[in-house]
Amino acid sequence: MLGIEVRHGACKRCVKCIRSCPTQAMRIYQGAVRVDTELCVGCGECIRVCPWKAIEVRQDSWVALRKTPNLLLTADPSFYVQTGSCGRTGSLQESLDRLGFEDISDYISTAYDLAALAIARQINERRKDDLPLISTYCPAVLRLIQLSHPELIDRLVGVESPLEIGVDHWRRATGRAESVVLLAPCPAMSMLQSLPAGRAKSNFDHVIIIRQVIRNLISEGATVNELPLSFERNGRWLMWALHGGETRHIAATMGRPLTSIVATGIRNLQDLLNELELGRLGCVEYLECRMCDQGCLGGVATSESRFMSLVRLQNLNINWTLTREERERLLALYATDIWRFSEPIRPLKQKSLSDDIQQAMARLRKMNELYATLPGIDCGSCGHPSCHAMAADLARGEGEMTNCIFKLKERITDLSSRIFELCARNPETPMSLGRHGRAAGTGDSEHDDR
Amino acid sequence: MASPYLENFVVDENELFSIGEAAAQIKAILKMLGIPSDVIRRASIVAYEAEMNLVIHGGGGRMELEVRPERVKISALDAGPGIPDIEKAMMEGFSTASEKIREMGFGAGMGLPNIKRNSDSLELLSEVGKGTTLRAEILVKQEREG
Ligand SMILES: Nc1ncnc2c1ncn2[C@@H]1O[C@H](COP(=O)(O)OP(=O)(O)O)[C@@H](O)[C@H]1O
Ligand code: SF4
Ligand SMILES: [Mg+2]
């Protein structure tokens, strides 16, 4: 299932979304926005650019879930810095407690420690030539690699999302089976639930977006106190919400500096992954990749300014050293393999011109011809994200050349000049001849009428 | 037999800073054609290294892409100084790149060995003072080891 939903009633077909999509997953077809489920990575760019708020993160009903008994809730780390004064975080966990959601964040924070440990081990155990490894934390990045860089799949670090690990850990430790809601900062995290990678089924049964819950809590007068002390004691996991936080955590686990590149935003990611493909990132050990500016703090479904939540996170007093007991507990958990993907990460099918290479070659020639006749300004009015995509779709047999307003204008100009030309002609039909009364002998009818 | 898909790229000598453009276009074409990703990966490396050599050593030139359902062929042609000793040039770590080029991160002497490793057949013809022609083929269907 997609991580986004289009409200067709609110959509004005302004084509801003289809032009913003980094994987060109959107089209306007027969007057409505269509999203290709295979191609959507859940980055949320379309939501950011839509002036009419016609695209939303897919989520369940908060009103209904609040009233559901025996439900647990796991929040993405970015949730905890959404409120508070400058340099102080609000006690959002307490607000959730008051709503009756049991706090299992201890299990989740342990899972983040475990993920950092497992990643550190994978980096250390890997041959130098096969580094850097790539983070799998951001599901949008993971999907982008499955889709556009399948050749880099063996560079993905084989460690599951700590959010999933945390719930696995809680279930195993307590033997409990209640449903769990994920509080997500973005469509990609929503897809963690609906379209999981590396496992058959997600631990999460429902998804709610952070903005929804925060607005609700604030409208009900949530207090903006300080973060509970227990969080400051182990706030390492919260730092994953900020770009660079994951690297910091892994390095702390290793007890040595980690040569890592932290890249955020689609442009940086594309450049970085291309460079990796060409083998140009020699001495680098890890790539911490995030789709959003600042990391998950910049997720499209958060409520707070990413700059303010950044300030709060930076002012937290994080203790990066594990106690000996913590370390021993982690090593025991590590040995259970709970952190591993249970299924391989598979490449997603790329969108070529045809499954048959021979036919694709013919279509590519056709596409080049068609592209040469298009204006090349990528206006999107045709409902395709670029002139290039339009040419490709036409070559596949999807869409009409006259959906291009420039081609349509050309056709109209063409036709009208032909009409004009036809009008100027004096066809020698009996009727016209009669009406003008110029010809002799044949215009009888008019005379008869008189 | 059906005609292959052909494309030509001019590679300018002064393109040191935008190096890899032809290789990127080649990759995009192969994706559109639905070539398997492993073949694309290898073809991209071959194209990129060949393009680098055109710019760094060959004084610019031309690249050709020829695709048939069963194989991808990449050629790089220049009218530059040529290679006096091809066997030596093929050795890992051998490079005549200037200090300046090396400071920019190029010229590790791994280009030709990388091309060799990632292609199924490689032809390198060169005449000193006349120029160099490199042709590499990557098979599409046949599984390759190593
Ligand atoms: N097109 C070319 N024209 C002239 N000399 C070349 C060409 N391609 C390669 N060479 C020679 O072969 C050597 C090895 O090439 P390569 O393995 O790509 O390493 P590098 O490019 O890092 O020097 C180069 O240093 C250069 O002397
Ligand atoms: S960076 Fe974080 S918020 Fe943004 S898409 Fe990735 S997981 Fe979601
Ligand atoms: Mg070279």
XYZ file of C-alpha atoms and ligand atoms in Angstrom:
632
model
C 0.000 0.000 0.000
C 1.137 3.539 -0.684
C 2.364 5.836 2.076
C 0.347 8.707 0.607
C -3.270 9.387 -0.228
C -4.636 11.842 -2.771
C -7.835 13.709 -1.904
C -9.110 14.077 -5.436
C -11.762 16.606 -4.428
C -9.163 19.083 -3.200
C -6.810 18.529 -6.153
C -6.694 21.387 -8.689
C -4.487 19.454 -11.107
C -1.801 22.148 -10.916
C 0.832 19.424 -11.639
C 3.230 20.668 -8.938
C 3.292 17.233 -7.318
C 4.025 15.253 -10.443
C 6.933 17.538 -11.250
C 8.388 17.250 -7.753
C 8.470 13.463 -7.544
C 12.098 12.216 -7.556
C 11.166 8.829 -9.023
C 8.610 10.207 -11.494
C 5.942 8.020 -9.924
C 3.061 10.436 -10.567
C 0.937 11.215 -13.603
C -2.304 13.015 -14.237
C -4.425 10.644 -16.188
C -8.017 11.290 -17.200
C -8.179 14.312 -14.942
C -6.922 12.648 -11.755
C -3.538 12.259 -10.057
C -2.311 8.668 -10.239
C 0.576 7.311 -8.185
C 2.524 4.255 -9.268
C 2.751 2.127 -6.107
C 5.886 0.420 -7.378
C 7.762 3.669 -7.845
C 6.709 5.704 -4.791
C 9.451 5.729 -2.130
C 7.459 7.738 0.404
C 9.719 10.807 0.571
C 6.770 13.163 0.974
C 7.990 15.711 -1.566
C 4.553 15.858 -3.238
C 2.960 16.666 0.112
C 5.427 19.472 0.667
C 4.754 21.134 -2.685
C 0.972 20.754 -2.922
C -0.564 24.212 -2.339
C -4.038 22.714 -1.843
C -3.138 20.125 0.796
C -4.626 17.520 -1.462
C -2.038 14.858 -0.611
C -1.710 13.346 2.843
C 0.258 10.652 4.588
C -1.792 7.497 4.729
C -2.759 6.866 8.334
C -5.426 5.269 10.456
C -8.040 7.168 12.429
C -6.616 8.657 15.620
C -10.099 9.250 16.992
C -10.846 5.551 16.719
C -7.457 4.328 17.912
C -7.503 6.507 21.037
C -10.555 4.679 22.211
C -9.310 1.217 21.337
C -8.384 -0.704 24.477
C -5.184 -2.745 24.811
C -3.257 -0.848 22.215
C 0.405 0.035 22.444
C 2.110 2.915 20.783
C 5.675 3.275 19.565
C 6.879 6.703 18.589
C 9.614 7.569 16.163
C 12.398 9.433 18.063
C 11.554 12.694 16.295
C 8.237 12.715 18.182
C 9.879 13.529 21.496
C 11.326 16.877 20.441
C 8.176 18.276 18.850
C 7.291 20.471 21.813
C 9.150 22.264 24.549
C 10.903 25.505 25.200
C 14.238 26.379 23.651
C 16.709 23.722 24.656
C 14.102 21.765 26.571
C 11.868 19.013 25.372
C 8.261 18.536 26.384
C 7.255 15.467 28.325
C 5.350 13.932 25.501
C 5.732 10.423 26.823
C 3.804 11.517 29.923
C 1.026 12.860 27.744
C 0.802 9.503 26.007
C 0.807 7.758 29.382
C -2.147 9.866 30.432
C -4.040 8.743 27.352
C -3.536 5.208 28.598
C -0.790 4.124 26.230
C 1.663 1.917 28.036
C 5.279 3.057 27.776
C 7.507 0.478 26.063
C 10.188 2.979 25.079
C 12.782 1.115 27.171
C 12.584 -1.781 24.739
C 12.795 0.572 21.802
C 15.809 2.462 23.107
C 17.535 -0.866 23.776
C 16.824 -1.826 20.166
C 18.572 1.322 18.963
C 21.622 0.413 21.067
C 21.453 -3.069 19.591
C 21.168 -1.773 16.026
C 24.205 0.461 16.571
C 26.133 -2.537 17.881
C 25.083 -4.786 15.002
C 25.998 -2.130 12.429
C 29.369 -1.569 14.117
C 30.068 -5.304 13.919
C 29.095 -5.505 10.247
C 31.394 -2.608 9.404
C 34.276 -4.149 11.360
C 33.799 -7.594 9.849
C 33.559 -6.397 6.264
C 36.470 -6.467 3.819
C 37.844 -2.949 3.328
C 37.181 -3.175 -0.425
C 33.494 -3.843 0.202
C 32.971 -0.721 2.306
C 31.181 1.642 2.715
C 27.994 0.038 3.929
C 24.768 1.993 3.564
C 22.295 2.670 6.372
C 18.854 1.047 6.021
C 17.242 3.292 8.646
C 15.341 5.612 6.309
C 12.793 3.441 4.470
C 12.604 5.976 1.637
C 16.329 5.598 0.977
C 16.075 1.825 1.222
C 13.317 1.810 -1.376
C 15.187 4.242 -3.610
C 18.148 1.865 -3.643
C 15.930 -1.149 -4.357
C 14.436 0.801 -7.224
C 17.170 2.925 -8.783
C 20.420 1.412 -7.510
C 19.805 -2.351 -7.331
C 23.526 -2.859 -7.892
C 24.124 -1.369 -4.429
C 21.851 -3.761 -2.532
C 24.804 -5.793 -1.270
C 26.114 -2.584 0.311
C 23.051 -2.219 2.515
C 23.759 -2.899 6.148
C 21.879 -6.056 7.183
C 20.211 -4.589 10.252
C 16.481 -4.024 10.572
C 14.773 -0.832 11.604
C 15.305 -0.497 15.377
C 11.605 0.365 15.648
C 10.753 -3.132 14.406
C 13.520 -4.725 16.487
C 12.202 -2.950 19.578
C 8.702 -4.363 19.229
C 10.117 -7.839 18.468
C 12.205 -7.509 21.625
C 9.198 -6.435 23.703
C 7.042 -9.270 22.355
C 9.696 -11.887 23.033
C 10.543 -10.573 26.496
C 6.946 -10.251 27.688
C 5.194 -12.845 25.558
C 2.508 -10.274 24.805
C 0.673 -9.925 21.511
C -1.358 -6.691 21.631
C -1.548 -4.510 18.544
C 1.038 -1.763 18.217
C 0.598 1.651 16.600
C 3.551 3.358 14.943
C 3.779 7.116 15.330
C 5.420 8.089 12.049
C 7.157 11.248 10.793
C 6.674 10.545 7.078
C 4.999 8.427 4.384
C 8.079 6.202 4.203
C 7.678 5.202 7.850
C 3.999 4.651 7.139
C 5.121 2.239 4.415
C 7.277 0.455 6.983
C 3.939 -0.877 8.184
C 2.110 -1.352 4.879
C 4.964 -2.366 2.581
C 7.771 -3.791 4.734
C 11.166 -4.642 3.234
C 13.300 -7.457 4.616
C 10.464 -9.073 6.570
C 7.167 -10.694 5.654
C 4.964 -8.645 7.973
C 5.518 -5.532 10.030
C 5.167 -5.545 13.812
C 2.956 -2.509 13.511
C -0.738 -2.882 13.001
C -1.587 0.784 12.612
C 0.083 4.048 11.689
C -0.627 7.556 12.921
C 1.357 10.579 11.900
C 3.172 12.665 14.471
C 1.490 15.933 13.474
C -1.949 14.486 14.118
C -1.121 13.365 17.648
C 0.786 16.508 18.621
C -2.052 18.775 17.463
C -4.485 16.675 19.383
C -2.403 16.670 22.551
C -1.812 20.413 22.381
C -5.476 21.196 21.766
C -6.181 19.202 24.890
C -3.668 21.240 26.878
C -0.646 18.932 27.021
C 1.965 20.226 29.410
C 5.267 21.318 28.017
C 7.457 20.127 30.836
C 10.912 18.747 30.701
C 11.800 15.412 29.229
C 11.666 12.643 31.852
C 15.081 11.937 33.333
C 15.002 8.342 32.208
C 15.188 9.648 28.639
C 18.245 11.734 29.319
C 19.978 8.751 30.838
C 19.590 6.854 27.597
C 18.818 9.475 24.990
C 21.166 7.949 22.438
C 18.272 6.643 20.383
C 16.621 10.066 20.175
C 19.662 11.351 18.286
C 18.776 9.117 15.332
C 16.123 11.712 14.507
C 18.915 14.096 13.566
C 21.286 13.547 10.659
C 24.597 12.332 12.048
C 23.021 10.810 15.149
C 23.216 7.269 13.852
C 26.888 7.679 12.953
C 27.602 9.093 16.391
C 25.895 6.137 18.067
C 27.771 3.565 15.966
C 31.096 5.298 16.614
C 30.373 5.379 20.364
C 29.718 1.638 20.232
C 32.943 1.021 18.318
C 34.971 3.161 20.667
C 36.758 4.699 17.705
C 36.005 7.368 15.097
C 33.923 6.164 12.164
C 34.591 7.478 8.671
C 31.047 8.177 7.614
C 29.348 10.413 5.091
C 26.041 11.861 6.226
C 23.879 12.843 3.252
C 20.356 14.210 3.247
C 18.040 15.283 0.441
C 17.399 13.586 -2.867
C 20.043 15.501 -4.811
C 22.853 14.693 -2.402
C 21.711 11.093 -2.186
C 21.652 10.628 -5.930
C 25.116 12.140 -6.324
C 26.497 10.093 -3.442
C 25.047 6.793 -4.637
C 26.322 7.440 -8.158
C 29.790 8.076 -6.802
C 29.628 4.881 -4.791
C 28.585 2.942 -7.881
C 31.602 4.246 -9.706
C 33.795 3.058 -6.848
C 34.919 6.520 -5.819
C 34.328 6.401 -2.040
C 37.504 4.530 -1.200
C 38.269 5.095 2.481
C 34.674 5.640 3.640
C 33.162 3.056 6.013
C 29.530 4.079 6.287
C 26.921 6.152 4.483
C 24.228 7.559 6.713
C 21.572 8.493 4.178
C 18.326 10.312 4.956
C 15.707 11.549 2.542
C 14.798 14.579 4.651
C 16.722 17.738 5.387
C 18.113 17.511 8.971
C 17.025 13.864 9.090
C 13.680 12.712 10.459
C 13.190 16.034 12.241
C 12.450 17.283 8.733
C 9.913 14.539 8.037
C 6.839 15.872 6.244
C 4.433 14.611 8.909
C 6.116 16.228 11.907
C 4.524 19.323 13.382
C 7.378 21.392 14.725
C 9.917 23.505 12.865
C 12.872 21.272 12.105
C 15.177 24.054 13.219
C 13.606 24.284 16.650
C 13.537 20.545 17.224
C 17.172 20.492 16.159
C 18.064 23.015 18.863
C 16.276 20.934 21.486
C 17.949 17.735 20.422
C 21.374 19.329 20.395
C 20.862 20.584 23.930
C 20.055 17.167 25.336
C 22.634 15.763 27.686
C 23.352 12.512 25.952
C 25.354 9.867 27.721
C 27.160 7.996 24.962
C 28.869 5.403 27.165
C 27.116 2.171 27.924
C 27.401 0.728 31.416
C 28.916 -2.710 31.708
C 25.516 -4.285 32.457
C 23.964 -2.559 29.451
C 26.748 -3.880 27.277
C 26.360 -7.434 28.571
C 22.622 -7.367 28.043
C 23.162 -6.103 24.517
C 25.676 -8.810 23.664
C 23.220 -11.445 24.833
C 20.508 -9.894 22.643
C 22.908 -9.601 19.723
C 23.478 -13.348 19.891
C 19.747 -13.988 19.363
C 19.920 -12.497 15.845
C 16.778 -10.494 16.579
C 18.295 -7.573 14.655
C 18.649 -9.362 11.331
C 16.344 -8.982 8.337
C 14.401 -12.206 8.062
C 14.126 -11.937 4.281
C 16.628 -10.675 1.715
C 16.237 -7.124 0.393
C 15.268 -7.604 -3.222
C 15.628 -5.246 -6.170
C 12.378 -3.663 -7.320
C 11.562 -3.871 -10.975
C 12.793 -0.824 -12.833
C 10.541 0.929 -15.254
C 12.048 0.212 -18.662
C 10.379 0.849 -22.020
C 9.500 -2.819 -22.402
C 10.277 -6.185 -20.834
C 11.532 -7.295 -24.210
C 14.883 -5.680 -25.057
C 14.223 -5.801 -28.800
C 10.930 -3.966 -28.366
C 12.517 -1.564 -25.869
C 15.130 -0.687 -28.519
C 12.436 0.117 -31.057
C 10.577 2.186 -28.482
C 13.720 4.062 -27.464
C 14.250 5.115 -31.090
C 10.624 6.201 -31.224
C 11.018 8.008 -27.923
C 14.055 9.940 -29.176
C 12.109 11.007 -32.268
C 9.146 12.119 -30.207
C 11.296 13.891 -27.653
C 12.960 15.921 -30.393
C 9.574 17.397 -31.339
C 8.614 18.357 -27.771
C 9.454 21.826 -26.401
C 11.712 20.493 -23.621
C 10.499 22.907 -20.956
C 9.089 20.223 -18.654
C 5.961 22.201 -17.839
C 3.992 19.147 -16.769
C 0.715 20.389 -18.264
C 0.386 17.186 -20.252
C 0.114 15.265 -16.995
C 3.562 13.695 -17.387
C 6.400 14.837 -15.102
C 8.756 15.955 -17.898
C 8.974 16.102 -21.691
C 11.303 13.143 -21.426
C 8.779 11.125 -19.417
C 6.055 12.191 -21.858
C 8.111 10.874 -24.779
C 8.755 7.624 -22.898
C 5.078 7.174 -22.039
C 4.044 7.908 -25.624
C 6.567 5.350 -26.863
C 4.975 2.841 -24.482
C 1.624 3.726 -26.002
C 0.369 5.663 -22.977
C -1.120 9.133 -23.503
C -1.675 11.375 -26.511
C 0.747 13.749 -28.212
C -1.956 16.442 -28.156
C -1.945 16.361 -24.342
C 1.053 18.657 -24.814
C -0.416 22.161 -25.003
C 2.311 23.224 -27.406
C 1.654 20.333 -29.737
C -2.060 21.009 -29.444
C -1.496 24.647 -30.374
C 0.613 23.532 -33.330
C -2.193 21.231 -34.440
C -4.776 23.995 -34.073
C -2.628 26.500 -35.976
C -2.134 23.886 -38.611
C -5.779 23.037 -38.871
C -6.974 26.641 -38.837
C -4.616 27.619 -41.607
C -5.962 24.712 -43.605
C -9.511 25.815 -42.867
C -8.587 29.329 -43.864
C -7.090 28.044 -47.048
C -10.182 25.962 -47.746
C -12.433 28.969 -47.133
C -10.526 31.021 -49.663
C -11.154 28.486 -52.349
C -14.103 28.872 -54.731
C -15.393 25.413 -55.285
C -17.415 25.025 -58.431
C -20.456 23.361 -56.975
C -23.871 23.925 -58.451
C -25.099 25.549 -55.212
C -22.379 28.136 -54.822
C -22.420 28.905 -58.451
C -26.139 29.465 -58.216
C -25.932 31.618 -55.115
C -23.389 33.928 -56.642
C -25.298 33.839 -59.853
C -22.145 34.175 -61.831
C -22.449 31.145 -64.022
C -24.982 31.007 -66.724
C -27.325 28.222 -67.495
C -27.050 26.166 -64.303
C -28.357 28.429 -61.522
C -31.960 27.636 -62.207
C -33.060 26.798 -58.698
C -32.576 30.298 -57.296
C -34.514 31.778 -60.095
C -37.182 29.190 -59.610
C -37.528 30.150 -55.922
C -38.271 33.670 -56.774
C 18.948 -9.955 -37.519
C 17.451 -6.772 -36.119
C 19.630 -3.686 -36.122
C 21.371 -2.727 -32.865
C 20.646 0.406 -30.874
C 23.422 2.914 -31.495
C 24.376 6.132 -29.773
C 27.375 8.459 -30.035
C 28.849 10.793 -27.441
C 31.422 13.506 -27.884
C 33.788 13.735 -24.927
C 35.528 17.069 -24.601
C 39.070 17.280 -23.306
C 38.136 20.161 -21.019
C 35.455 18.175 -19.252
C 37.537 17.174 -16.256
C 35.026 18.677 -13.866
C 31.921 17.177 -15.408
C 33.578 13.855 -16.053
C 31.240 10.899 -16.230
C 28.514 12.566 -18.269
C 28.688 10.172 -21.185
C 28.836 7.252 -18.747
C 25.752 8.568 -16.967
C 23.858 8.839 -20.254
C 24.891 5.335 -21.217
C 23.580 4.069 -17.905
C 20.263 5.878 -18.356
C 19.835 4.353 -21.824
C 20.568 0.843 -20.572
C 17.960 1.294 -17.839
C 15.350 2.383 -20.352
C 16.156 -0.703 -22.406
C 15.541 -2.968 -19.423
C 19.074 -4.399 -19.411
C 19.647 -6.505 -16.242
C 21.084 -4.495 -13.371
C 24.293 -6.482 -13.062
C 25.089 -5.793 -16.720
C 24.284 -2.118 -16.195
C 26.599 -1.960 -13.214
C 29.490 -3.437 -15.166
C 28.791 -1.376 -18.278
C 28.723 1.803 -16.160
C 32.145 1.102 -14.717
C 33.570 0.327 -18.157
C 32.042 3.482 -19.650
C 33.190 5.681 -16.790
C 36.801 4.470 -16.825
C 36.949 4.680 -20.615
C 35.567 8.213 -20.506
C 38.159 9.192 -17.887
C 40.976 7.904 -20.028
C 39.636 9.831 -23.021
C 39.725 13.057 -21.028
C 42.896 12.516 -19.003
C 45.144 10.763 -21.513
C 43.533 10.873 -24.960
C 42.875 14.609 -25.279
C 39.159 14.036 -25.718
C 37.396 11.954 -28.303
C 34.240 10.030 -28.981
C 32.341 7.213 -27.318
C 30.016 4.733 -28.936
C 27.318 2.601 -27.425
C 25.954 -0.372 -29.313
C 23.245 -2.494 -27.736
C 21.940 -5.823 -28.943
C 19.642 -8.020 -26.884
C 22.536 -10.378 -26.191
C 25.323 -7.868 -25.491
C 26.357 -4.290 -24.787
C 29.368 -2.859 -26.552
C 31.160 0.289 -25.446
C 33.890 1.944 -27.482
C 36.137 4.917 -26.793
C 38.096 6.454 -29.656
C 40.634 9.252 -29.609
C 43.355 10.751 -31.760
C 45.655 11.418 -28.823
C 49.239 10.413 -28.008
C 48.584 6.650 -27.995
C 49.945 3.979 -25.649
C 53.536 2.831 -26.232
C 53.315 -0.381 -24.181
C 49.796 -1.784 -23.887
C 50.786 -4.706 -21.677
C 52.301 -2.301 -19.176
C 49.302 0.031 -19.351
C 47.031 -2.887 -18.435
C 48.917 -3.537 -15.192
C 47.304 -2.623 -11.891
C 48.712 0.594 -10.508
C 50.502 1.630 -13.694
C 49.775 5.227 -14.557
C 51.409 8.064 -16.429
C 48.969 10.614 -14.990
C 50.593 13.853 -13.876
C 50.981 14.849 -10.251
C 48.260 17.447 -10.752
C 45.768 14.883 -12.024
C 46.605 12.595 -9.124
C 46.018 15.379 -6.626
C 42.530 15.625 -8.038
C 41.930 11.999 -7.143
C 42.317 10.487 -10.602
C 45.087 8.346 -12.039
C 45.365 5.440 -9.618
C 46.283 3.168 -12.501
C 43.219 0.981 -11.952
C 41.123 2.110 -14.932
C 42.178 -0.383 -17.579
C 42.338 -3.319 -15.107
C 38.828 -2.387 -13.954
C 37.576 -2.295 -17.532
C 39.119 -5.702 -18.133
C 37.557 -7.169 -14.964
C 34.089 -5.883 -15.796
C 33.882 -6.820 -19.456
C 33.621 -10.155 -21.241
C 35.929 -9.136 -24.029
C 38.296 -6.215 -24.399
C 40.146 -4.916 -27.410
C 42.711 -2.139 -27.043
C 44.342 -0.807 -30.197
C 46.825 2.024 -30.088
C 49.461 3.653 -32.198
C 51.870 6.207 -30.746
C 51.149 9.633 -32.161
C 47.949 8.466 -33.867
C 45.514 7.560 -31.133
C 43.767 4.846 -29.172
C 40.660 2.733 -29.685
C 39.129 0.709 -26.872
C 36.257 -1.703 -27.411
C 34.660 -3.614 -24.550
C 31.765 -6.047 -24.650
C 29.505 -7.147 -21.840
C 27.272 -10.138 -22.465
C 23.666 -9.848 -21.388
C 22.397 -13.379 -20.983
C 25.368 -15.525 -20.136
C 26.149 -15.770 -16.408
C 29.704 -14.726 -15.740
C 31.870 -15.797 -12.840
C 34.230 -13.668 -10.754
N 43.214 6.813 -24.290
C 44.493 6.765 -23.875
N 45.448 7.457 -24.512
C 46.728 7.436 -24.092
N 47.155 6.723 -23.036
C 46.239 6.013 -22.339
C 44.881 5.996 -22.721
N 44.218 5.189 -21.861
C 45.147 4.710 -20.982
N 46.375 5.206 -21.280
C 47.630 4.896 -20.579
O 47.464 3.748 -19.770
C 47.769 4.064 -18.423
C 46.905 3.235 -17.489
O 45.534 3.621 -17.620
P 44.558 3.348 -16.442
O 44.654 1.920 -16.026
O 43.206 3.833 -16.818
O 45.125 4.226 -15.250
P 45.090 5.797 -15.009
O 44.081 6.371 -15.928
O 44.698 5.909 -13.585
O 46.472 6.303 -15.282
C 47.569 5.544 -18.313
O 48.282 6.111 -17.257
C 48.062 6.009 -19.661
O 49.469 6.061 -19.682
S 14.615 10.875 6.730
Fe 13.273 10.076 8.346
S 11.427 11.296 8.130
Fe 12.532 11.536 6.202
S 11.764 9.945 4.819
Fe 13.542 9.088 5.878
S 12.696 8.036 7.678
Fe 11.109 9.431 6.921
Mg 42.164 5.684 -16.138
